[in-house]
Amino acid sequence: VTNLVVRLHGEADDGLQRFLRSAESAKGQPTATAVLPSEPSGAVNARAAGYIQVLDRDRVLGLAVAHNLVVHVLRHTGDFATRGIALCEVWPAERLTAEVADVFRAAYAVGAQRTAESDPLLGMELLAEIAVRALSPGINDPNTAVNCLDYLGDLLVRIASDEMPRQEMRDDKGRLRVVVAAPDFHDFLERSLLGIASAGASHARVVLTLLSVLRDTASVTQDRARCCIIEKAARGIADLALQKLVFEREREQVREAMEKLDAVWAEPYG
């Protein structure tokens, strides 16, 4: 199992590098809040069922500029494409001809399964799944769960200390062209840890590792919104554990861990 955990961590790290690298290309772009048009949109519907393995964001931006469109990407890498359901919506609707819709579909590659190469959440979700299975009554292997949490913590620290890719893309004149429904910090944190927190609430070592991961993650970010997300998760985990843990000493350890987290949040924001 350890070898599998290490391999999944490596794949997840590679996927995160590619995902976070796209944030670099957004630096220096205008930061006005994206407001989508209010009039009815046209829809580019999926024609093939499967998981989105590739979304060429630069191609979508180029098409939006070339046809003077605003595009809201509804399905991203890792999402399931359902036939007849919109991959993206486009304004103004009258410019979305059948030919233009086909070109937009070509920016997507759909396959039978998710791929770690382009899906930044997949490797982390698989690590979380191994941890949850290890905590099931039939297996009861908290050591494996802690092993997964240690590697998930490494990935979350990386995410917390970096910029997330912009969800809006603009042309060279600063006009909004594309809004992408991509994963944000909350998605990474929640989908990595909450299942483990629920399954491991009665295991003191798992709970303490979860809180340690959150403390490390909080210590590397000066973003107030991210710290609020981390704090909310930590308090939820601690509250559940205090209900589930049998021994008073274990409950006291959880309270001590929360005091350490409180000290991190007490530090001034940058």
Coordinates of C-alpha atoms in Angstrom, one line a residue:
V1 CA 0.0 0.0 0.0
T2 CA 2.8 2.4 0.8
N3 CA 4.2 2.1 -2.7
L4 CA 0.8 2.9 -4.1
V5 CA 0.4 6.0 -1.8
V6 CA 3.8 7.3 -2.9
R7 CA 3.0 6.7 -6.6
L8 CA -0.4 8.5 -6.3
H9 CA 1.3 11.4 -4.5
G10 CA 3.8 11.8 -7.3
E11 CA 1.1 11.7 -10.0
A12 CA -1.0 14.2 -8.0
D13 CA 2.1 16.5 -7.6
D14 CA 2.7 16.4 -11.4
G15 CA -0.9 17.3 -12.1
L16 CA -0.8 20.1 -9.6
Q17 CA 2.3 21.5 -11.2
R18 CA 0.5 21.7 -14.5
F19 CA -2.6 23.2 -12.9
L20 CA -0.8 25.8 -10.9
R21 CA 1.5 26.7 -13.8
S22 CA -1.5 28.2 -15.6
A23 CA -1.7 30.8 -12.8
E24 CA 1.7 32.1 -13.9
S25 CA 0.3 33.1 -17.4
A26 CA -2.5 35.1 -15.7
K27 CA -0.2 37.4 -13.7
G28 CA -0.4 41.0 -14.8
Q29 CA -3.8 40.6 -16.4
P30 CA -6.6 42.9 -15.3
T31 CA -8.3 41.8 -12.1
A32 CA -11.8 43.3 -12.6
T33 CA -14.6 41.1 -11.2
A34 CA -16.1 39.0 -14.0
V35 CA -19.8 39.7 -14.8
L36 CA -21.4 37.4 -17.3
P37 CA -24.0 38.8 -19.8
S38 CA -27.6 38.7 -18.6
E39 CA -29.2 38.0 -21.9
P40 CA -29.9 34.3 -23.0
S41 CA -26.9 32.3 -24.1
G42 CA -26.2 29.7 -26.6
A43 CA -25.1 26.2 -25.5
V44 CA -22.3 24.0 -26.8
N45 CA -23.6 20.5 -25.8
A46 CA -21.6 17.4 -25.4
R47 CA -22.0 14.8 -28.2
A48 CA -19.9 12.1 -26.5
A49 CA -20.3 10.7 -23.0
G50 CA -17.2 10.4 -20.8
Y51 CA -14.7 12.2 -18.6
I52 CA -13.1 15.4 -19.8
Q53 CA -9.4 14.5 -20.0
V54 CA -8.2 17.7 -21.7
L55 CA -9.6 21.2 -21.9
D56 CA -7.5 23.6 -24.1
R57 CA -8.2 26.9 -22.3
D58 CA -5.9 28.8 -24.6
R59 CA -7.8 27.5 -27.6
V60 CA -11.2 28.5 -26.0
L61 CA -9.8 32.0 -25.4
G62 CA -8.6 32.2 -29.0
L63 CA -12.0 31.2 -30.3
A64 CA -13.8 33.6 -28.1
V65 CA -11.6 36.5 -29.4
A66 CA -11.8 35.4 -33.0
H67 CA -15.6 35.3 -32.9
N68 CA -16.1 38.2 -30.5
L69 CA -17.8 36.0 -27.9
V70 CA -18.0 35.6 -24.1
V71 CA -17.8 32.0 -23.0
H72 CA -18.6 30.4 -19.6
V73 CA -17.0 27.0 -19.4
L74 CA -19.3 24.8 -17.3
R75 CA -17.4 21.5 -17.4
H76 CA -13.7 21.3 -16.7
T77 CA -11.1 18.5 -16.7
G78 CA -12.2 15.6 -14.5
D79 CA -15.9 16.4 -14.9
F80 CA -18.2 14.0 -16.7
A81 CA -19.6 15.1 -20.0
T82 CA -23.2 13.9 -20.5
R83 CA -24.6 13.9 -24.0
G84 CA -26.9 16.8 -24.7
I85 CA -25.8 18.7 -21.6
A86 CA -23.8 21.9 -22.0
L87 CA -20.0 22.0 -21.9
C88 CA -20.1 25.7 -22.1
E89 CA -22.5 28.6 -22.7
V90 CA -21.8 31.4 -25.2
W91 CA -22.8 35.1 -25.7
P92 CA -24.3 36.4 -27.9
A93 CA -26.2 33.3 -28.8
E94 CA -26.8 34.3 -32.4
R95 CA -23.1 34.1 -33.2
L96 CA -22.9 30.4 -32.0
T97 CA -23.4 28.6 -35.3
A98 CA -23.2 24.9 -35.7
E99 CA -19.7 25.3 -37.1
V100 CA -18.5 27.4 -34.3
A101 CA -19.9 25.0 -31.7
D102 CA -18.0 22.1 -33.4
V103 CA -14.8 24.1 -33.1
F104 CA -15.5 24.6 -29.4
R105 CA -16.1 20.9 -28.9
A106 CA -12.7 20.2 -30.4
A107 CA -11.1 22.0 -27.5
Y108 CA -12.3 19.1 -25.3
A109 CA -10.9 15.6 -25.2
V110 CA -13.3 13.1 -23.7
G111 CA -12.3 9.6 -22.6
A112 CA -13.5 6.6 -20.5
Q113 CA -11.8 7.7 -17.3
R114 CA -10.2 10.6 -15.5
T115 CA -6.5 11.1 -15.9
A116 CA -4.1 12.4 -13.3
E117 CA -2.1 14.2 -15.9
S118 CA -4.8 16.9 -16.5
D119 CA -7.1 16.4 -13.5
P120 CA -5.5 18.1 -10.5
L121 CA -8.0 16.7 -8.0
L122 CA -7.8 13.0 -9.0
G123 CA -4.7 12.0 -7.3
M124 CA -5.7 13.7 -4.1
E125 CA -9.2 12.1 -4.2
L126 CA -7.6 8.6 -4.7
L127 CA -5.3 9.1 -1.7
A128 CA -8.4 10.2 0.4
E129 CA -10.2 7.1 -0.9
I130 CA -7.4 4.8 0.3
A131 CA -7.5 6.4 3.7
V132 CA -11.3 6.1 4.0
R133 CA -11.1 2.4 3.1
A134 CA -8.3 1.8 5.6
L135 CA -10.6 3.2 8.3
S136 CA -13.5 1.0 7.5
P137 CA -14.5 -1.5 10.2
G138 CA -13.4 -4.5 8.1
I139 CA -9.9 -3.2 7.7
N140 CA -9.3 -0.8 10.6
D141 CA -5.8 0.3 9.6
P142 CA -5.4 3.9 10.9
N143 CA -1.6 3.8 10.1
T144 CA -2.4 3.7 6.3
A145 CA -4.8 6.5 6.8
V146 CA -2.2 8.6 8.5
N147 CA 0.3 7.8 5.7
C148 CA -2.2 9.1 3.2
L149 CA -2.8 12.2 5.2
D150 CA 0.9 13.0 5.5
Y151 CA 1.2 13.0 1.7
L152 CA -2.1 14.9 1.3
G153 CA -0.7 17.5 3.7
D154 CA 2.3 18.0 1.5
L155 CA 0.1 18.7 -1.5
L156 CA -2.2 21.0 0.4
V157 CA 0.7 23.1 1.7
R158 CA 1.8 23.5 -1.9
I159 CA -1.6 24.6 -3.0
A160 CA -2.1 27.0 0.0
S161 CA 1.3 28.7 -0.7
D162 CA 0.7 29.3 -4.4
E163 CA -1.7 31.3 -6.6
M164 CA -4.7 29.5 -8.0
P165 CA -5.3 29.8 -11.8
R166 CA -7.6 32.7 -12.6
Q167 CA -11.1 31.7 -13.4
E168 CA -11.6 34.5 -15.9
M169 CA -9.5 35.1 -19.1
R170 CA -9.4 38.4 -20.9
D171 CA -8.2 39.6 -24.3
D172 CA -5.3 42.0 -24.8
K173 CA -7.7 45.0 -24.2
G174 CA -8.9 43.7 -20.9
R175 CA -12.3 42.6 -22.1
L176 CA -13.8 39.5 -20.4
R177 CA -13.8 36.6 -22.8
V178 CA -13.8 33.3 -20.8
V179 CA -15.0 32.3 -17.4
V180 CA -13.9 28.8 -16.3
A181 CA -15.6 26.7 -13.6
A182 CA -12.3 25.3 -12.2
P183 CA -11.4 23.9 -8.8
D184 CA -10.6 26.4 -6.1
F185 CA -8.8 26.1 -2.7
H186 CA -12.0 25.0 -1.0
D187 CA -12.5 22.1 -3.4
F188 CA -9.0 20.8 -2.8
L189 CA -9.3 21.0 0.9
E190 CA -12.8 19.6 1.2
R191 CA -12.4 16.7 -1.2
S192 CA -9.1 15.7 0.3
L193 CA -9.9 15.7 4.0
L194 CA -13.6 15.7 4.9
G195 CA -14.2 12.1 4.0
I196 CA -11.2 11.0 6.1
A197 CA -12.4 13.3 8.9
S198 CA -15.8 11.6 9.0
A199 CA -14.4 8.1 8.8
G200 CA -11.6 8.7 11.3
A201 CA -13.4 10.8 13.9
S202 CA -13.1 8.0 16.5
H203 CA -9.3 7.5 15.9
A204 CA -7.3 10.0 17.9
R205 CA -4.2 9.7 15.8
V206 CA -6.1 10.3 12.6
V207 CA -7.8 13.3 14.1
L208 CA -4.5 14.8 15.4
T209 CA -2.9 14.2 12.0
L210 CA -5.8 16.0 10.3
L211 CA -5.4 19.0 12.6
S212 CA -1.6 19.0 12.1
V213 CA -2.1 19.0 8.3
L214 CA -4.4 22.0 8.6
R215 CA -2.0 23.8 10.9
D216 CA 0.8 23.4 8.4
T217 CA -1.5 24.5 5.6
A218 CA -2.6 27.6 7.5
S219 CA 1.0 28.5 8.3
V220 CA 2.0 29.0 4.7
T221 CA -0.8 31.2 3.5
Q222 CA -1.5 34.9 4.3
D223 CA -4.8 34.7 2.4
R224 CA -7.6 35.6 4.8
A225 CA -10.3 33.7 2.8
R226 CA -8.2 30.5 2.8
C227 CA -7.5 30.8 6.5
C228 CA -11.2 31.1 7.1
I229 CA -11.8 27.9 5.1
I230 CA -9.1 26.1 7.0
E231 CA -10.4 27.3 10.4
K232 CA -14.0 26.2 9.6
A233 CA -12.7 22.7 8.6
A234 CA -10.6 22.4 11.7
R235 CA -13.4 23.3 14.1
G236 CA -15.7 20.9 12.4
I237 CA -13.2 18.1 12.6
A238 CA -12.4 18.9 16.3
D239 CA -16.1 19.1 17.2
L240 CA -16.9 15.8 15.7
A241 CA -13.9 14.1 17.3
L242 CA -14.8 15.4 20.7
Q243 CA -18.1 13.7 20.4
K244 CA -16.7 10.4 19.1
L245 CA -13.5 9.9 21.1
V246 CA -13.9 7.7 24.2
F247 CA -11.0 8.6 26.4
E248 CA -10.6 12.0 28.0
R249 CA -6.9 12.2 27.3
E250 CA -7.6 11.8 23.6
R251 CA -10.1 14.7 23.8
E252 CA -7.6 16.8 25.6
Q253 CA -5.1 16.2 22.9
V254 CA -7.6 17.5 20.3
R255 CA -8.1 20.6 22.4
E256 CA -4.4 21.1 22.6
A257 CA -4.1 20.7 18.9
M258 CA -6.8 23.4 18.4
E259 CA -4.9 25.7 20.7
K260 CA -1.9 25.4 18.4
L261 CA -4.1 26.2 15.4
D262 CA -5.6 29.2 17.2
A263 CA -2.1 30.5 17.7
V264 CA -1.6 30.4 13.9
W265 CA -4.8 32.3 13.2
A266 CA -3.8 34.9 15.8
E267 CA -0.8 35.9 13.7
P268 CA -1.4 39.1 11.6
Y269 CA -2.3 38.7 8.0
G270 CA 0.1 40.0 5.3

